[in-house]
Coordinates of C-alpha atoms in Angstrom, one line a residue:
M1 CA 14.8 36.3 197.2
A2 CA 17.9 35.8 199.5
D3 CA 16.0 38.1 202.1
V4 CA 12.9 36.0 202.1
R5 CA 15.1 32.8 202.5
D6 CA 16.9 34.3 205.3
E7 CA 13.7 35.4 207.1
A8 CA 12.3 31.9 206.7
L9 CA 15.5 30.6 208.1
A10 CA 15.4 32.8 210.9
E11 CA 11.7 32.0 211.6
E12 CA 12.6 28.2 211.6
G13 CA 15.3 28.8 214.1
S14 CA 13.3 30.8 216.4
S15 CA 10.3 28.2 216.3
L16 CA 12.9 25.5 217.1
K17 CA 14.1 27.5 220.1
V18 CA 10.6 27.9 221.2
V19 CA 10.1 24.1 221.0
M20 CA 13.3 23.5 223.1
I21 CA 12.3 26.0 225.7
A22 CA 8.8 24.7 225.9
A23 CA 10.1 21.0 226.1
V24 CA 12.2 22.1 229.2
A25 CA 9.1 23.6 230.8
A26 CA 7.1 20.4 230.2
V27 CA 9.6 18.5 232.0
G28 CA 7.5 19.2 235.1
G29 CA 4.7 17.5 233.3
F30 CA 6.9 14.6 232.8
L31 CA 7.4 14.5 236.8
F32 CA 3.6 15.2 237.1
G33 CA 3.0 11.8 235.0
F34 CA 5.7 10.0 236.6
D35 CA 4.8 10.8 240.2
T36 CA 1.3 9.9 239.8
A37 CA 1.8 6.7 238.0
V38 CA 5.0 5.2 239.7
I39 CA 2.6 4.2 242.7
N40 CA 0.9 1.7 240.2
G41 CA 3.3 -1.0 240.6
A42 CA 3.7 -0.3 244.2
V43 CA 0.1 -0.4 245.4
G44 CA -0.2 -4.1 246.2
A45 CA 3.3 -4.2 248.0
L46 CA 2.4 -1.0 250.1
Q47 CA -1.0 -2.7 251.2
S48 CA 0.8 -5.8 252.3
T49 CA 3.9 -4.4 253.6
F50 CA 2.0 -1.8 255.9
H51 CA -1.2 -4.1 256.3
A52 CA -3.5 -1.4 255.2
S53 CA -7.3 -1.9 254.6
D54 CA -8.7 -0.9 251.1
A55 CA -9.9 2.7 252.5
A56 CA -6.6 3.3 254.1
I57 CA -4.5 2.4 251.0
G58 CA -6.8 4.8 248.9
I59 CA -6.3 7.5 251.1
S60 CA -2.5 7.0 251.3
V61 CA -2.0 6.6 247.6
S62 CA -4.3 9.6 246.9
S63 CA -2.5 11.9 249.6
A64 CA -0.3 13.2 246.8
L65 CA -3.4 14.6 245.0
L66 CA -4.4 16.7 248.2
G67 CA -0.9 18.1 247.9
S68 CA -1.3 18.6 244.4
A69 CA -4.4 20.8 245.1
V70 CA -2.4 22.9 247.5
G71 CA 0.3 23.1 244.9
A72 CA -2.0 24.2 242.3
F73 CA -3.6 26.7 244.5
V74 CA -0.4 28.5 245.5
G75 CA 1.5 27.7 242.1
G76 CA -0.2 30.6 240.3
Q77 CA 0.6 33.0 243.2
L78 CA 4.2 31.9 243.3
A79 CA 4.6 32.2 239.6
D80 CA 3.1 35.7 239.7
R81 CA 5.4 36.8 242.7
M82 CA 8.7 34.9 242.0
G83 CA 8.6 34.4 238.1
R84 CA 7.7 31.3 236.1
T85 CA 11.3 29.8 236.1
R86 CA 12.1 30.2 239.7
T87 CA 8.8 28.5 240.7
M88 CA 9.8 25.6 238.5
V89 CA 13.0 25.3 240.8
V90 CA 11.0 25.5 243.7
A91 CA 8.8 22.5 242.4
S92 CA 12.1 20.5 241.4
V93 CA 13.3 20.9 245.0
L94 CA 10.0 19.5 246.4
F95 CA 9.8 16.7 243.8
S96 CA 13.3 15.7 245.2
V97 CA 12.4 15.8 248.8
G98 CA 9.1 14.1 248.4
T99 CA 10.6 11.2 246.3
A100 CA 13.4 10.6 248.7
G101 CA 11.1 10.6 251.8
S102 CA 8.5 8.1 250.1
G103 CA 11.2 5.7 249.1
V104 CA 12.5 5.3 252.5
A105 CA 9.1 5.5 254.7
F106 CA 8.8 3.6 257.8
G107 CA 5.0 3.5 257.9
L108 CA 1.7 4.5 255.9
V109 CA 1.7 7.6 257.9
D110 CA 5.0 9.3 256.9
F111 CA 4.6 7.7 253.5
S112 CA 1.6 9.6 253.1
L113 CA 3.0 12.8 254.3
W114 CA 6.1 12.4 252.0
R115 CA 3.6 11.8 249.1
L116 CA 2.0 14.9 250.2
V117 CA 5.2 16.9 249.8
G118 CA 5.7 15.3 246.2
G119 CA 2.0 16.2 245.4
I120 CA 2.6 19.9 246.1
A121 CA 5.2 19.8 243.5
V122 CA 3.0 18.1 241.1
G123 CA 0.3 20.8 241.7
I124 CA 2.8 23.5 241.1
A125 CA 4.0 21.9 237.7
S126 CA 0.5 21.4 236.7
V127 CA -0.2 25.1 236.6
I128 CA 3.2 26.5 235.9
A129 CA 4.1 24.6 232.7
P130 CA 1.0 25.3 230.7
A131 CA 1.0 29.1 231.8
Y132 CA 4.5 29.4 230.8
I133 CA 4.2 27.6 227.5
A134 CA 1.2 29.8 226.5
E135 CA 3.1 32.9 227.4
I136 CA 6.2 32.0 225.6
A137 CA 4.7 30.6 222.3
P138 CA 3.4 32.4 219.3
A139 CA -0.3 32.0 218.7
H140 CA 0.2 29.7 215.4
L141 CA 2.3 27.4 217.5
R142 CA 0.6 27.6 220.9
G143 CA -1.8 24.6 220.7
R144 CA 0.9 22.2 219.7
L145 CA 3.3 23.5 222.1
G146 CA 0.6 23.5 225.0
S147 CA 0.2 19.9 223.9
L148 CA 3.7 19.2 224.9
Q149 CA 2.4 19.3 228.6
Q150 CA 0.2 16.5 227.9
L151 CA 2.9 14.6 226.0
A152 CA 5.2 14.9 228.8
I153 CA 2.8 13.8 231.3
V154 CA 1.8 10.9 229.3
S155 CA 5.7 10.1 228.7
G156 CA 6.2 10.4 232.4
I157 CA 3.4 7.9 232.8
F158 CA 5.2 5.5 230.4
A159 CA 8.4 6.0 231.9
A160 CA 7.1 5.1 235.4
L161 CA 5.3 2.0 234.4
L162 CA 8.1 0.7 232.4
V163 CA 10.2 1.2 235.3
D164 CA 7.8 -0.4 237.6
Y165 CA 7.8 -3.4 235.2
G166 CA 11.6 -3.6 235.0
I167 CA 12.2 -3.5 238.7
A168 CA 9.6 -6.0 239.5
A169 CA 10.9 -8.3 236.8
A170 CA 14.6 -7.9 238.4
A171 CA 12.9 -8.7 241.8
G172 CA 11.5 -12.0 240.6
G173 CA 8.3 -10.6 239.3
S174 CA 6.9 -9.0 242.7
A175 CA 7.4 -5.3 244.0
S176 CA 7.4 -7.0 247.5
N177 CA 10.5 -8.9 246.8
P178 CA 13.9 -7.5 248.1
L179 CA 16.1 -5.9 245.3
W180 CA 19.4 -3.8 245.7
L181 CA 20.8 -3.1 249.1
G182 CA 18.1 -5.4 250.8
M183 CA 15.4 -2.8 250.0
A184 CA 12.0 -3.9 248.8
A185 CA 11.5 -3.3 245.0
W186 CA 8.6 -1.0 245.5
R187 CA 11.1 1.4 247.4
W188 CA 13.2 1.6 244.2
M189 CA 10.2 2.1 242.2
L190 CA 9.4 5.4 244.0
L191 CA 13.4 6.4 244.3
S192 CA 13.5 6.2 240.6
E193 CA 12.1 9.8 240.2
L194 CA 14.9 11.3 241.9
P195 CA 17.2 12.0 238.8
P196 CA 14.5 13.6 236.4
A197 CA 13.5 15.7 239.4
V198 CA 16.8 17.1 239.7
L199 CA 17.3 17.7 236.1
Y200 CA 14.0 19.6 236.1
G201 CA 15.6 22.2 238.4
I202 CA 18.8 22.5 236.3
G203 CA 16.7 23.1 233.1
A204 CA 14.7 25.7 234.9
L205 CA 17.7 27.7 235.5
L206 CA 18.6 27.6 231.8
I207 CA 15.4 29.0 230.1
P208 CA 14.3 32.5 229.9
E209 CA 11.6 34.0 232.0
S210 CA 8.3 34.6 230.5
P211 CA 7.9 37.9 228.5
R212 CA 4.5 38.6 229.9
Y213 CA 5.8 38.1 233.6
L214 CA 8.6 40.6 232.7
V215 CA 6.5 43.3 231.2
A216 CA 4.3 42.9 234.3
K217 CA 7.4 43.5 236.5
K218 CA 8.4 46.7 234.4
R219 CA 11.3 44.8 233.0
D220 CA 10.4 45.5 229.3
D221 CA 14.1 45.6 228.0
K222 CA 14.4 41.9 229.3
A223 CA 11.1 41.0 227.9
R224 CA 12.1 42.5 224.4
D225 CA 15.2 40.6 224.5
V226 CA 13.3 37.2 225.0
L227 CA 10.7 38.1 222.5
R228 CA 13.4 39.2 219.9
S229 CA 14.8 35.7 220.2
I230 CA 11.5 34.3 219.4
I231 CA 9.6 36.4 217.1
G232 CA 12.3 38.7 215.7
A233 CA 11.4 42.3 214.6
R234 CA 8.2 42.0 215.9
A235 CA 9.3 42.2 219.6
E236 CA 8.7 45.9 220.1
A237 CA 5.2 45.8 218.9
K238 CA 4.6 42.7 221.0
V239 CA 5.8 44.3 224.2
E240 CA 3.4 47.4 223.8
E241 CA 0.5 44.7 223.1
I242 CA 1.4 42.9 226.6
R243 CA 1.9 46.3 228.2
Q244 CA -1.6 47.5 227.2
S245 CA -3.3 44.2 228.0
L246 CA -1.8 44.5 231.4
S247 CA -2.6 48.0 232.0
S248 CA -5.5 47.3 234.2
E249 CA -3.6 44.9 236.5
H250 CA -3.4 45.6 240.0
T251 CA -0.9 42.8 241.1
G252 CA -3.8 40.3 240.7
R253 CA -6.1 39.0 243.4
F254 CA -8.6 36.2 243.8
S255 CA -11.1 39.0 244.1
D256 CA -10.6 39.6 240.3
L257 CA -12.3 36.2 239.9
R258 CA -15.6 37.2 241.4
G259 CA -18.6 37.3 239.1
R260 CA -22.3 37.3 239.2
F261 CA -22.5 33.8 240.4
G262 CA -19.8 33.8 242.8
L263 CA -16.9 33.4 240.2
L264 CA -16.6 34.8 236.6
P265 CA -18.2 32.5 233.9
I266 CA -15.0 31.9 232.3
V267 CA -13.5 30.6 235.6
W268 CA -16.5 28.3 236.3
V269 CA -15.9 26.8 232.6
G270 CA -12.3 26.3 233.6
I271 CA -13.2 24.6 236.7
G272 CA -15.8 22.5 234.7
L273 CA -13.1 21.4 232.3
S274 CA -10.7 20.3 235.2
V275 CA -13.4 18.4 237.1
F276 CA -14.7 16.6 234.0
Q277 CA -11.1 15.7 232.9
Q278 CA -10.9 13.7 236.3
F279 CA -14.5 12.4 236.8
V280 CA -14.3 10.4 233.6
G281 CA -11.9 8.0 235.5
I282 CA -8.7 8.1 233.6
N283 CA -6.4 8.1 236.6
V284 CA -7.9 4.9 237.7
I285 CA -6.3 3.1 234.7
F286 CA -2.8 4.6 235.6
Y287 CA -2.9 4.4 239.4
Y288 CA -4.8 1.1 240.0
S289 CA -4.6 -1.0 236.6
S290 CA -2.3 -3.4 237.6
V291 CA -4.3 -4.4 240.6
L292 CA -7.4 -4.2 238.4
W293 CA -6.3 -6.6 235.9
Q294 CA -4.8 -9.0 238.5
A295 CA -8.4 -9.0 239.9
V296 CA -9.5 -10.5 236.6
G297 CA -7.0 -13.1 236.6
F298 CA -3.8 -11.8 235.1
S299 CA -0.4 -12.2 237.0
E300 CA 1.4 -9.3 238.5
R301 CA 4.1 -9.3 236.0
D302 CA 1.6 -9.5 232.9
S303 CA -0.7 -6.8 234.7
L304 CA 2.3 -4.4 234.6
A305 CA 3.1 -5.2 231.0
I306 CA -0.6 -4.7 230.0
T307 CA -0.3 -1.3 231.8
V308 CA 2.8 -0.3 229.8
I309 CA 1.1 -1.1 226.7
T310 CA -1.8 1.1 227.6
S311 CA 0.6 3.9 228.3
V312 CA 2.1 3.5 224.9
T313 CA -1.4 3.9 223.5
N314 CA -1.7 7.3 225.4
I315 CA 1.4 8.5 224.0
V316 CA 0.7 7.7 220.5
T317 CA -2.8 9.4 220.7
T318 CA -1.2 12.5 222.3
F319 CA 1.1 12.9 219.1
I320 CA -2.2 12.6 217.0
A321 CA -3.7 15.4 219.2
I322 CA -0.6 17.7 218.8
A323 CA -0.8 17.4 215.0
T324 CA -4.4 18.2 214.9
V325 CA -5.2 20.7 217.9
D326 CA -4.4 23.7 215.8
R327 CA -5.9 22.3 212.6
F328 CA -9.3 21.1 214.0
G329 CA -9.7 23.2 217.0
R330 CA -10.1 22.5 220.7
K331 CA -13.8 22.0 220.7
P332 CA -14.2 19.4 218.1
L333 CA -11.6 17.2 219.8
L334 CA -13.4 17.3 223.0
I335 CA -16.6 16.5 221.3
V336 CA -15.1 13.5 219.7
G337 CA -13.4 12.3 222.9
S338 CA -16.5 12.6 225.0
V339 CA -18.4 10.5 222.6
G340 CA -15.8 7.8 222.5
M341 CA -15.1 7.7 226.1
A342 CA -19.0 7.3 226.9
L343 CA -19.1 4.4 224.5
T344 CA -16.1 2.8 225.7
L345 CA -16.7 3.1 229.4
G346 CA -20.2 2.1 228.9
A347 CA -18.9 -1.2 227.5
M348 CA -16.5 -1.8 230.3
A349 CA -19.3 -1.1 232.7
Y350 CA -21.5 -3.7 231.0
L351 CA -18.7 -6.3 231.0
F352 CA -17.7 -5.8 234.7
G353 CA -21.3 -5.4 235.8
T354 CA -22.4 -8.8 234.2
A355 CA -19.3 -10.9 235.0
G356 CA -19.1 -13.8 237.3
A357 CA -17.1 -13.8 240.5
D358 CA -14.5 -16.2 242.1
A359 CA -14.4 -17.4 245.8
A360 CA -12.7 -14.0 246.8
G361 CA -15.4 -12.1 245.1
N362 CA -13.2 -10.9 242.2
P363 CA -14.9 -10.5 238.8
V364 CA -14.1 -13.3 236.4
L365 CA -14.3 -12.4 232.8
Q366 CA -14.8 -15.6 230.7
G367 CA -14.0 -16.2 227.1
A368 CA -14.1 -13.3 224.8
A369 CA -15.1 -10.9 227.6
G370 CA -11.4 -10.6 228.8
T371 CA -10.1 -9.5 225.4
I372 CA -13.1 -7.2 224.9
A373 CA -12.5 -5.4 228.2
L374 CA -8.7 -5.0 227.3
V375 CA -9.6 -3.6 223.9
A376 CA -12.3 -1.3 225.5
A377 CA -9.8 0.1 228.0
N378 CA -7.3 0.9 225.3
L379 CA -9.7 2.5 223.1
Y380 CA -10.9 4.6 226.1
V381 CA -7.4 5.7 226.7
F382 CA -7.1 6.5 223.0
C383 CA -10.1 8.7 223.0
F384 CA -8.9 10.5 226.3
G385 CA -5.4 11.1 224.8
L386 CA -6.9 12.4 221.6
S387 CA -9.0 14.9 223.4
W388 CA -9.5 15.6 227.2
G389 CA -6.0 14.8 228.1
P390 CA -4.0 17.4 226.1
V391 CA -6.9 19.9 225.1
V392 CA -7.9 20.7 228.6
W393 CA -4.2 21.8 229.3
V394 CA -4.1 23.9 226.1
L395 CA -7.4 25.7 227.0
L396 CA -6.5 26.4 230.7
G397 CA -3.2 27.9 229.5
E398 CA -4.8 30.2 226.9
M399 CA -8.6 30.8 227.8
F400 CA -7.9 33.3 230.5
N401 CA -6.9 36.8 229.9
N402 CA -3.7 38.2 231.2
R403 CA -5.0 40.0 234.3
I404 CA -6.5 36.9 235.6
R405 CA -4.6 33.8 234.3
G406 CA -2.4 33.1 237.3
R407 CA -5.2 32.9 239.8
A408 CA -7.7 31.4 237.5
L409 CA -5.3 28.7 236.7
A410 CA -4.6 28.1 240.4
L411 CA -8.4 27.8 241.1
A412 CA -9.0 25.6 238.2
G413 CA -5.8 23.6 239.0
S414 CA -7.0 23.1 242.6
A415 CA -10.3 21.8 241.5
Q416 CA -8.7 19.3 239.1
W417 CA -6.7 17.8 242.0
I418 CA -9.5 17.6 244.4
A419 CA -11.6 15.9 241.7
N420 CA -8.6 13.6 241.0
F421 CA -8.5 12.7 244.8
I422 CA -12.1 12.1 245.0
V423 CA -11.9 9.6 242.1
S424 CA -8.8 7.9 243.1
S425 CA -9.4 7.6 246.8
T426 CA -12.9 6.0 246.3
F427 CA -12.0 3.4 243.6
P428 CA -10.7 1.0 246.0
S429 CA -14.0 0.8 247.8
L430 CA -15.9 1.1 244.6
R431 CA -14.0 -1.7 243.4
T432 CA -15.0 -3.9 246.3
A433 CA -18.7 -2.7 245.7
G434 CA -18.5 -3.8 242.1
L435 CA -16.4 -2.6 239.0
G436 CA -19.6 -2.3 236.9
L437 CA -20.8 0.5 239.4
A438 CA -17.5 2.0 239.1
Y439 CA -17.2 2.3 235.6
G440 CA -21.1 3.3 235.2
L441 CA -20.3 6.2 237.1
Y442 CA -17.4 7.2 234.8
T443 CA -19.8 6.6 231.9
A444 CA -22.2 9.1 233.2
A445 CA -19.5 11.7 233.8
A446 CA -18.4 11.2 230.1
V447 CA -22.0 11.9 228.7
A448 CA -22.2 14.9 231.1
S449 CA -18.8 16.2 229.5
L450 CA -20.2 16.0 226.2
V451 CA -23.2 18.3 227.3
F452 CA -20.7 20.7 229.0
V453 CA -18.5 21.1 226.1
L454 CA -21.7 21.6 223.7
V455 CA -23.1 24.3 225.8
F456 CA -20.2 26.1 227.4
I457 CA -17.0 25.9 225.4
R458 CA -15.9 28.5 222.9
E459 CA -13.1 28.0 220.2
T460 CA -9.8 29.6 221.1
K461 CA -7.8 28.4 218.0
G462 CA -5.6 30.9 216.6
K463 CA -6.4 33.8 218.9
E464 CA -3.6 36.0 220.7
L465 CA -3.6 35.7 224.6
E466 CA -4.1 39.5 224.6
D467 CA -7.5 39.0 222.6
M468 CA -9.0 36.7 225.2
E469 CA -11.9 38.1 226.9

């Protein structure tokens, strides 16, 4: 009886250790969310400070996403060459440099370049965290721990928006007003990312390397030590499993991804997941929502407050996803999410498409329409946060076999950021053309995502990474 109790306590302790290790890795996700959302409160001030057109501000704000595509593409290669934890340190340095540069930018051009540097860090973090977490976590915990990436992302979004609101309030309600040291409030919003960027690098130096990477590099003894601290006596057998699954590996090349239709079917599925996650328009809510709600009559301060509330909704639903992803599976959650997003986006498309306009051409939601739009927007975020937000990251971390995981993640991650760039850079112009049109397009993407899941997604719940085809 005592042996059983001791074994249970040991398993509980190792599970807690895995959670702590995964949490450190997911700090990259926090920075990912923070970096992409902190621009929300600064968009209007940037446009007025640098006298930018809608198209110019759209490209400038979205320049980080081009960097993210590059970072995602090279992140897998760096991780396979340098190791997962060292790659996290590289991302930390790039986060810090990009943050400092964008906060003191002199014009829209150099601002865009610094955002590009920070974007490379975001791209690296977006592929390294799910890969590392999937490789360090036991199968029965992998879904929940993989969801930590999305929890970290939405927490970063919340923190960024809360910081934006607090700084704007301290500056008298506007990001354009001067704050400390005579610098405009929007600059402090961007510089606020520096402390967590530094902490990410420190944390990466304190966690163990991925056992699958160590086995791939013929460092079996070190891999065995890491696994022993996680799964105990099964470490030796696990090392042998990993060794066998990697036996056909030959340093990993992008040519390994080639298939009958240009790429392997599983790689196309990963790309499809990444693209649909962005084409439903979720980042419009977190990049431009303060401008969006101002356009329909809310003050700048109230618009930032609404955005903070929306980000809280995102966090709450991510906790629900973490609690259910290993119970109900990946595919059912994606189906529920697609249906919910199609309905809520459709409602927003109708409301904005039939709204009146003020003298400046901005939509005016009269009576209950404004309240319904707010509710629909938050329900949309709820549906995304319950499904496509966390589940896509879980699937991308676990759906590829060991031989192609790094390269396949790099390609899928790059596709995700390119899709994000397309959505985010076109929204300012779509907003001018009509919000009904914009949300109508996102509704169509949500419907298409449902068809995609029903036809192409296979359940991966409970499978070991070594069992992936």
